[in-house]
Amino acid sequence: MAGDDSGSKMSPACASLTSFEAVEEVDVIHWINDPNGPGLLSRSNSRNDSELYSSPTERPELYNGRILLDLTSSGFWWSRGFDLESCEETLARSGVQVPPEDYELPIRASLMNTEVRRYMYFSSASFLMILAPVFYLAAWCCLFSTFHLYLGQYVKSFYWAFCLIISLAAVLLTTVLLLILHRRNQKINVNTDLRLIWANENLVKHNILVGVLDVTKRCTSVLHLCFMYFDAKECERRLASLLEERHQTCSGLQSLLNRKLGHLCIVIETNQVSPLNSIKVECEETPLLPGNNRDIHSNDNQQTQQVFNTLTCLVPKGTAQEIAYQLLVTYSGLYVKLLATQQLPCIRSSIHAKDVQVPCLCQYIETSILKLSSCELK
């Protein structure tokens, strides 16, 4: 995952993920942003809006940070997935031509399997609404039984005050748990955001970034797959110059990357042939029945296929240009999620995202990830 020297061309993805499942059609939500005001959600069916933006003059203005397409799906892992077949036509009406092979297979392989959908549900906000009262009751019972066991003879006179103190302590513990989980939601998620590296590496050459997020609507989890317009070439050049300047002024750029990004590790399953299976041992005894010989060959074929789990660290390496490109592709999914959920701070000094008045992708990596310099937030 490295860009070329000119920074005007993005390299294709070289990765393979898990198998994908077929998905069915869902409704499409188009996000219409106004630079001078809040966004507007308009729901329409992907099959009935083919005449929308029929002329080039009716196409929406493209600027960095604009949400072009928002696909929705239920948060339950047994529900139907995103309608990726309608993306090409909808993006084309917005003025962006993206081949379906650049996003369908990567997104389906990354987000559509049952394990990932199950994880996304149990980490969603709607499941936290179920987890919070259960954790409160468990904490209250544990605190009450513990302190009542040792202070039972002292709390008889002020039993109601004792129960009140236990309730406040349980509420405090539940609040701390929810704050920790909310804080972790603002950081990169290895199981969702990093799985979109393959898709973003294909889409970034079309000036498109994709991210997945969870939104609670009427106490129900709804998954959103957002396609955002963002020209990352200027961000790549600026971030590469910052990294090159950091490398020239002070040593230890790679140690800085290892310290900031050392926790980004993924497990990759690889099929390898064990070296022990290649050793053929000659045996004087031969099977008397032909069926036994067939069973031996079938067992040998099963033993040759072995799955190995390899821990791969995603700390970028190489030149400043290559490191900048890898950082942009790695954190693009998180950036889309934070921008769509309005979790990015509003600033006046945005370099490449002035229309939405939030830090651009290179500014976010500079200030929030690597912390190379301070940025004035207002």
Short mmCIF file of C-alpha atoms in Angstrom, two decimals:
data_model
loop_
_atom_site.label_atom_id
_atom_site.label_comp_id
_atom_site.label_asym_id
_atom_site.label_seq_id
_atom_site.Cartn_x
_atom_site.Cartn_y
_atom_site.Cartn_z
CA MET A 1 0.00 0.00 0.00
CA ALA A 2 2.22 2.76 -1.21
CA GLY A 3 1.67 5.78 -3.41
CA ASP A 4 4.00 6.87 -6.17
CA ASP A 5 6.43 9.77 -6.01
CA SER A 6 4.12 12.28 -7.66
CA GLY A 7 1.31 11.59 -5.21
CA SER A 8 -1.28 11.89 -7.98
CA LYS A 9 -1.92 8.16 -8.36
CA MET A 10 -2.95 5.68 -5.73
CA SER A 11 -1.70 2.13 -5.80
CA PRO A 12 -4.23 -0.75 -6.02
CA ALA A 13 -4.95 -3.02 -3.10
CA CYS A 14 -3.05 -6.23 -2.66
CA ALA A 15 -4.96 -8.12 -0.03
CA SER A 16 -7.44 -10.93 0.42
CA LEU A 17 -10.06 -11.23 3.10
CA THR A 18 -12.62 -13.74 4.17
CA SER A 19 -15.46 -15.06 2.03
CA PHE A 20 -18.59 -13.00 1.61
CA GLU A 21 -22.30 -13.57 1.69
CA ALA A 22 -24.96 -12.49 -0.77
CA VAL A 23 -26.88 -9.39 0.19
CA GLU A 24 -30.35 -8.16 -0.61
CA GLU A 25 -31.67 -4.75 -1.52
CA VAL A 26 -32.36 -2.11 1.12
CA ASP A 27 -33.42 1.48 0.92
CA VAL A 28 -30.86 4.15 0.14
CA ILE A 29 -30.53 7.35 2.12
CA HIS A 30 -29.00 10.26 0.23
CA TRP A 31 -27.25 12.83 2.37
CA ILE A 32 -27.57 16.31 0.87
CA ASN A 33 -25.12 18.65 2.55
CA ASP A 34 -25.31 22.42 2.47
CA PRO A 35 -22.03 24.22 3.18
CA ASN A 36 -23.95 27.06 4.82
CA GLY A 37 -26.28 24.94 6.89
CA PRO A 38 -27.04 21.53 8.31
CA GLY A 39 -27.46 18.45 6.17
CA LEU A 40 -30.76 17.08 4.99
CA LEU A 41 -31.75 13.46 4.89
CA SER A 42 -34.02 12.42 2.04
CA ARG A 43 -35.07 8.80 1.78
CA SER A 44 -35.73 7.36 -1.66
CA ASN A 45 -35.76 3.95 -3.25
CA SER A 46 -32.71 3.08 -5.32
CA ARG A 47 -34.88 1.77 -8.18
CA ASN A 48 -37.29 4.69 -8.41
CA ASP A 49 -34.92 7.66 -8.50
CA SER A 50 -33.15 7.02 -11.79
CA GLU A 51 -34.23 10.41 -13.12
CA LEU A 52 -32.63 12.32 -10.23
CA TYR A 53 -29.86 14.68 -11.36
CA SER A 54 -30.64 13.93 -15.02
CA SER A 55 -28.65 16.91 -16.32
CA PRO A 56 -25.07 17.82 -15.33
CA THR A 57 -26.19 21.20 -14.02
CA GLU A 58 -28.42 19.49 -11.43
CA ARG A 59 -25.59 17.45 -9.95
CA PRO A 60 -24.58 18.37 -6.41
CA GLU A 61 -21.36 20.24 -5.81
CA LEU A 62 -18.42 18.02 -4.91
CA TYR A 63 -16.17 19.08 -2.06
CA ASN A 64 -14.06 17.29 0.49
CA GLY A 65 -16.17 15.89 3.30
CA ARG A 66 -19.43 15.61 1.35
CA ILE A 67 -21.42 12.42 1.99
CA LEU A 68 -22.50 11.23 -1.45
CA LEU A 69 -24.25 8.01 -0.50
CA ASP A 70 -25.46 6.45 2.73
CA LEU A 71 -26.59 2.81 2.63
CA THR A 72 -28.49 1.49 5.64
CA SER A 73 -28.99 -1.98 7.03
CA SER A 74 -30.36 -3.47 10.21
CA GLY A 75 -27.88 -4.04 13.00
CA PHE A 76 -28.90 -7.66 13.56
CA TRP A 77 -26.42 -10.10 12.09
CA TRP A 78 -29.15 -12.29 10.56
CA SER A 79 -30.67 -9.37 8.64
CA ARG A 80 -30.04 -8.46 5.02
CA GLY A 81 -26.93 -6.48 4.22
CA PHE A 82 -26.17 -3.36 2.23
CA ASP A 83 -27.49 -2.89 -1.29
CA LEU A 84 -24.15 -2.45 -3.06
CA GLU A 85 -25.63 -3.00 -6.52
CA SER A 86 -27.20 0.47 -6.53
CA CYS A 87 -23.97 2.29 -5.60
CA GLU A 88 -22.60 2.65 -9.13
CA GLU A 89 -25.69 4.38 -10.49
CA THR A 90 -26.11 6.63 -7.46
CA LEU A 91 -22.45 7.69 -7.44
CA ALA A 92 -22.58 8.31 -11.19
CA ARG A 93 -25.49 10.74 -10.72
CA SER A 94 -23.27 12.63 -8.29
CA GLY A 95 -20.55 12.92 -10.91
CA VAL A 96 -18.24 10.12 -9.74
CA GLN A 97 -17.60 7.05 -11.88
CA VAL A 98 -16.56 4.06 -9.75
CA PRO A 99 -16.36 0.50 -11.15
CA PRO A 100 -18.33 -1.98 -9.00
CA GLU A 101 -15.36 -4.34 -8.71
CA ASP A 102 -13.47 -1.69 -6.74
CA TYR A 103 -15.88 -1.78 -3.79
CA GLU A 104 -18.35 -4.70 -3.97
CA LEU A 105 -15.97 -7.56 -3.24
CA PRO A 106 -13.86 -5.69 -0.63
CA ILE A 107 -16.91 -4.48 1.30
CA ARG A 108 -18.71 -7.80 1.16
CA ALA A 109 -15.61 -9.68 2.22
CA SER A 110 -14.93 -7.19 5.02
CA LEU A 111 -18.35 -6.56 6.56
CA MET A 112 -20.86 -9.11 5.31
CA ASN A 113 -19.73 -12.31 7.01
CA THR A 114 -21.62 -13.48 10.06
CA GLU A 115 -18.77 -13.09 12.55
CA VAL A 116 -18.24 -9.41 11.77
CA ARG A 117 -21.98 -8.65 11.77
CA ARG A 118 -22.35 -10.37 15.13
CA TYR A 119 -19.47 -8.32 16.56
CA MET A 120 -20.96 -5.09 15.22
CA TYR A 121 -24.28 -5.84 16.92
CA PHE A 122 -22.80 -6.67 20.32
CA SER A 123 -20.69 -3.49 20.19
CA SER A 124 -23.55 -1.28 19.01
CA ALA A 125 -25.26 1.43 21.02
CA SER A 126 -28.57 -0.46 21.11
CA PHE A 127 -26.91 -3.43 22.80
CA LEU A 128 -25.35 -1.04 25.32
CA MET A 129 -28.88 0.04 26.22
CA ILE A 130 -29.49 -3.56 27.26
CA LEU A 131 -26.09 -3.96 28.88
CA ALA A 132 -26.34 -0.83 31.05
CA PRO A 133 -29.32 -1.86 33.26
CA VAL A 134 -28.01 -5.41 33.52
CA PHE A 135 -24.62 -4.12 34.67
CA TYR A 136 -26.34 -1.74 37.12
CA LEU A 137 -28.34 -4.54 38.73
CA ALA A 138 -25.29 -6.80 38.93
CA ALA A 139 -23.19 -4.02 40.47
CA TRP A 140 -25.94 -3.13 42.96
CA CYS A 141 -26.36 -6.74 44.10
CA CYS A 142 -22.61 -7.25 44.44
CA LEU A 143 -22.11 -4.06 46.44
CA PHE A 144 -25.14 -4.69 48.65
CA SER A 145 -24.22 -8.29 49.47
CA THR A 146 -20.57 -7.39 50.12
CA PHE A 147 -21.11 -4.42 52.43
CA HIS A 148 -24.18 -5.90 54.10
CA LEU A 149 -22.15 -8.95 55.01
CA TYR A 150 -19.54 -6.93 56.92
CA LEU A 151 -21.63 -3.93 58.00
CA GLY A 152 -24.95 -5.65 58.61
CA GLN A 153 -25.02 -4.84 62.31
CA TYR A 154 -24.30 -1.14 61.70
CA VAL A 155 -26.80 -0.44 58.92
CA LYS A 156 -29.98 -1.55 60.64
CA SER A 157 -30.70 1.93 61.96
CA PHE A 158 -30.12 3.73 58.63
CA TYR A 159 -31.03 1.00 56.17
CA TRP A 160 -32.60 3.38 53.62
CA ALA A 161 -29.45 5.54 53.55
CA PHE A 162 -27.33 2.43 53.06
CA CYS A 163 -29.44 1.39 50.04
CA LEU A 164 -29.19 4.91 48.64
CA ILE A 165 -25.40 4.90 48.90
CA ILE A 166 -25.25 1.49 47.21
CA SER A 167 -27.50 2.77 44.40
CA LEU A 168 -25.33 5.84 43.85
CA ALA A 169 -22.21 3.70 43.74
CA ALA A 170 -23.81 1.37 41.18
CA VAL A 171 -24.85 4.35 39.05
CA LEU A 172 -21.29 5.70 39.24
CA LEU A 173 -19.80 2.39 38.11
CA THR A 174 -22.30 2.11 35.24
CA THR A 175 -21.52 5.66 34.12
CA VAL A 176 -17.79 4.96 34.15
CA LEU A 177 -18.34 1.85 32.03
CA LEU A 178 -20.42 3.76 29.47
CA LEU A 179 -17.86 6.57 29.29
CA ILE A 180 -15.05 4.09 28.67
CA LEU A 181 -17.00 2.40 25.89
CA HIS A 182 -17.90 5.76 24.36
CA ARG A 183 -14.26 6.80 24.48
CA ARG A 184 -13.20 3.62 22.74
CA ASN A 185 -15.75 4.28 20.00
CA GLN A 186 -13.80 7.40 19.02
CA LYS A 187 -10.67 5.33 18.40
CA ILE A 188 -9.97 3.09 15.46
CA ASN A 189 -11.70 -0.28 15.58
CA VAL A 190 -9.61 -3.18 14.36
CA ASN A 191 -12.66 -5.32 13.57
CA THR A 192 -14.54 -2.72 11.49
CA ASP A 193 -12.47 0.31 10.48
CA LEU A 194 -9.31 -1.59 9.61
CA ARG A 195 -11.26 -4.13 7.57
CA LEU A 196 -12.15 -1.32 5.16
CA ILE A 197 -8.51 -0.71 4.19
CA TRP A 198 -8.91 -2.85 1.09
CA ALA A 199 -12.02 -0.96 -0.05
CA ASN A 200 -10.55 2.47 0.69
CA GLU A 201 -7.34 1.61 -1.14
CA ASN A 202 -9.42 0.95 -4.25
CA LEU A 203 -11.76 3.91 -3.81
CA VAL A 204 -9.20 6.57 -2.90
CA LYS A 205 -8.04 6.77 -6.52
CA HIS A 206 -11.64 7.79 -7.39
CA ASN A 207 -11.63 10.45 -4.61
CA ILE A 208 -14.04 8.37 -2.52
CA LEU A 209 -13.67 7.16 1.08
CA VAL A 210 -15.98 4.69 2.80
CA GLY A 211 -16.74 4.10 6.46
CA VAL A 212 -19.23 2.13 8.53
CA LEU A 213 -20.99 3.41 11.64
CA ASP A 214 -23.77 2.42 14.00
CA VAL A 215 -26.69 4.72 14.79
CA THR A 216 -29.49 4.03 17.24
CA LYS A 217 -32.96 4.82 15.92
CA ARG A 218 -36.04 4.09 18.02
CA CYS A 219 -34.00 1.86 20.33
CA THR A 220 -32.85 -0.18 17.32
CA SER A 221 -29.36 -0.39 15.88
CA VAL A 222 -29.03 0.75 12.25
CA LEU A 223 -25.79 0.31 10.32
CA HIS A 224 -24.74 3.04 7.91
CA LEU A 225 -22.24 2.59 5.09
CA CYS A 226 -21.18 6.10 4.08
CA PHE A 227 -19.44 6.97 0.82
CA MET A 228 -17.72 10.34 1.19
CA TYR A 229 -16.08 12.47 -1.48
CA PHE A 230 -12.54 13.38 -0.49
CA ASP A 231 -9.56 14.18 -2.73
CA ALA A 232 -6.68 12.81 -0.64
CA LYS A 233 -3.83 13.75 -3.00
CA GLU A 234 -3.10 17.07 -1.31
CA CYS A 235 -3.39 15.46 2.12
CA GLU A 236 -0.91 12.80 1.05
CA ARG A 237 1.60 15.41 -0.16
CA ARG A 238 1.31 17.50 3.00
CA LEU A 239 1.57 14.51 5.33
CA ALA A 240 4.58 13.21 3.40
CA SER A 241 6.31 16.57 3.75
CA LEU A 242 5.59 16.62 7.50
CA LEU A 243 7.02 13.13 7.93
CA GLU A 244 10.07 14.03 5.84
CA GLU A 245 10.63 17.15 7.92
CA ARG A 246 10.25 15.11 11.09
CA HIS A 247 12.79 12.60 9.80
CA GLN A 248 15.32 15.32 8.94
CA THR A 249 14.98 17.48 12.05
CA CYS A 250 14.93 14.73 14.67
CA SER A 251 15.65 11.04 14.45
CA GLY A 252 13.29 8.31 15.58
CA LEU A 253 10.45 8.55 13.06
CA GLN A 254 10.03 4.79 12.94
CA SER A 255 10.13 4.57 16.75
CA LEU A 256 7.41 7.22 16.87
CA LEU A 257 5.27 5.19 14.50
CA ASN A 258 5.87 2.03 16.53
CA ARG A 259 4.87 3.81 19.72
CA LYS A 260 1.72 5.41 18.29
CA LEU A 261 0.56 2.59 16.01
CA GLY A 262 2.06 -0.51 17.60
CA HIS A 263 -1.35 -1.65 18.82
CA LEU A 264 -2.72 -1.98 15.28
CA CYS A 265 -2.36 -5.70 14.66
CA ILE A 266 -4.57 -8.07 12.71
CA VAL A 267 -4.71 -11.85 12.54
CA ILE A 268 -4.52 -13.32 9.04
CA GLU A 269 -5.44 -16.94 8.34
CA THR A 270 -3.16 -18.60 5.79
CA ASN A 271 -3.29 -22.10 4.34
CA GLN A 272 0.15 -23.67 4.32
CA VAL A 273 1.51 -27.12 3.74
CA SER A 274 3.28 -28.58 6.74
CA PRO A 275 6.88 -29.61 5.98
CA LEU A 276 6.26 -32.90 7.78
CA ASN A 277 3.72 -33.90 5.13
CA SER A 278 6.34 -33.67 2.38
CA ILE A 279 8.44 -36.37 3.97
CA LYS A 280 7.52 -39.69 2.43
CA VAL A 281 8.31 -42.67 4.54
CA GLU A 282 8.60 -45.92 2.66
CA CYS A 283 6.75 -48.71 4.36
CA GLU A 284 7.11 -52.40 3.52
CA GLU A 285 3.55 -53.16 4.52
CA THR A 286 0.91 -52.47 1.89
CA PRO A 287 -2.84 -52.37 2.59
CA LEU A 288 -4.60 -55.64 1.78
CA LEU A 289 -7.94 -54.01 0.94
CA PRO A 290 -8.24 -51.28 -1.73
CA GLY A 291 -10.68 -49.35 0.42
CA ASN A 292 -8.05 -48.84 3.08
CA ASN A 293 -5.70 -47.37 0.50
CA ARG A 294 -8.38 -44.89 -0.52
CA ASP A 295 -8.90 -43.86 3.11
CA ILE A 296 -5.17 -43.34 3.59
CA HIS A 297 -5.02 -41.01 0.58
CA SER A 298 -8.03 -39.04 1.81
CA ASN A 299 -6.46 -38.62 5.24
CA ASP A 300 -3.22 -37.45 3.62
CA ASN A 301 -5.10 -34.84 1.60
CA GLN A 302 -6.83 -33.57 4.75
CA GLN A 303 -3.55 -33.31 6.62
CA THR A 304 -1.86 -31.30 3.90
CA GLN A 305 -4.30 -28.40 4.33
CA GLN A 306 -3.42 -26.66 7.58
CA VAL A 307 -4.55 -23.20 8.66
CA PHE A 308 -2.06 -20.95 10.42
CA ASN A 309 -2.91 -17.69 12.20
CA THR A 310 -0.34 -14.99 11.52
CA LEU A 311 -0.22 -11.80 13.60
CA THR A 312 0.50 -8.90 11.25
CA CYS A 313 1.41 -5.44 12.53
CA LEU A 314 0.12 -2.49 10.50
CA VAL A 315 2.85 -0.03 11.40
CA PRO A 316 3.76 1.64 8.09
CA LYS A 317 7.31 1.39 6.81
CA GLY A 318 9.22 2.79 3.85
CA THR A 319 9.74 6.27 2.54
CA ALA A 320 7.81 9.31 3.76
CA GLN A 321 5.55 9.12 0.69
CA GLU A 322 4.76 5.46 1.33
CA ILE A 323 4.16 5.99 5.05
CA ALA A 324 1.84 8.93 4.33
CA TYR A 325 -0.22 6.89 1.89
CA GLN A 326 -0.50 3.95 4.29
CA LEU A 327 -1.62 6.25 7.12
CA LEU A 328 -4.29 7.86 4.94
CA VAL A 329 -5.70 4.53 3.82
CA THR A 330 -5.57 3.06 7.35
CA TYR A 331 -7.43 5.91 9.07
CA SER A 332 -9.83 6.85 6.27
CA GLY A 333 -12.57 4.54 7.58
CA LEU A 334 -12.35 6.05 11.06
CA TYR A 335 -12.30 9.56 9.61
CA VAL A 336 -15.52 8.96 7.68
CA LYS A 337 -17.19 7.55 10.79
CA LEU A 338 -16.20 10.52 12.95
CA LEU A 339 -17.24 13.04 10.32
CA ALA A 340 -20.62 11.40 9.69
CA THR A 341 -21.39 11.25 13.43
CA GLN A 342 -20.16 14.86 13.96
CA GLN A 343 -17.46 13.82 16.40
CA LEU A 344 -14.73 15.88 14.70
CA PRO A 345 -14.11 19.31 16.23
CA CYS A 346 -15.10 22.43 14.29
CA ILE A 347 -12.06 24.49 13.31
CA ARG A 348 -11.54 27.61 11.24
CA SER A 349 -8.11 26.64 9.95
CA SER A 350 -9.07 23.55 7.97
CA ILE A 351 -6.65 23.07 5.07
CA HIS A 352 -8.39 20.63 2.72
CA ALA A 353 -11.93 20.48 4.18
CA LYS A 354 -12.91 24.13 4.43
CA ASP A 355 -16.51 23.58 3.33
CA VAL A 356 -17.34 21.34 6.28
CA GLN A 357 -15.07 23.24 8.73
CA VAL A 358 -13.52 20.16 10.29
CA PRO A 359 -9.90 18.96 10.30
CA CYS A 360 -9.00 17.36 7.00
CA LEU A 361 -7.62 13.84 6.92
CA CYS A 362 -3.96 14.88 7.13
CA GLN A 363 -4.69 17.32 9.96
CA TYR A 364 -6.54 14.62 11.88
CA ILE A 365 -3.63 12.19 11.55
CA GLU A 366 -1.15 14.94 12.42
CA THR A 367 -2.90 16.19 15.56
CA SER A 368 -4.89 13.21 16.88
CA ILE A 369 -2.87 10.15 15.82
CA LEU A 370 0.80 11.09 15.51
CA LYS A 371 0.50 14.40 17.40
CA LEU A 372 3.27 15.96 15.36
CA SER A 373 2.10 19.49 16.09
CA SER A 374 -0.67 21.30 17.87
CA CYS A 375 -3.69 22.57 15.97
CA GLU A 376 -5.77 25.50 17.16
CA LEU A 377 -9.32 24.32 17.64
CA LYS A 378 -12.06 26.86 17.97
#
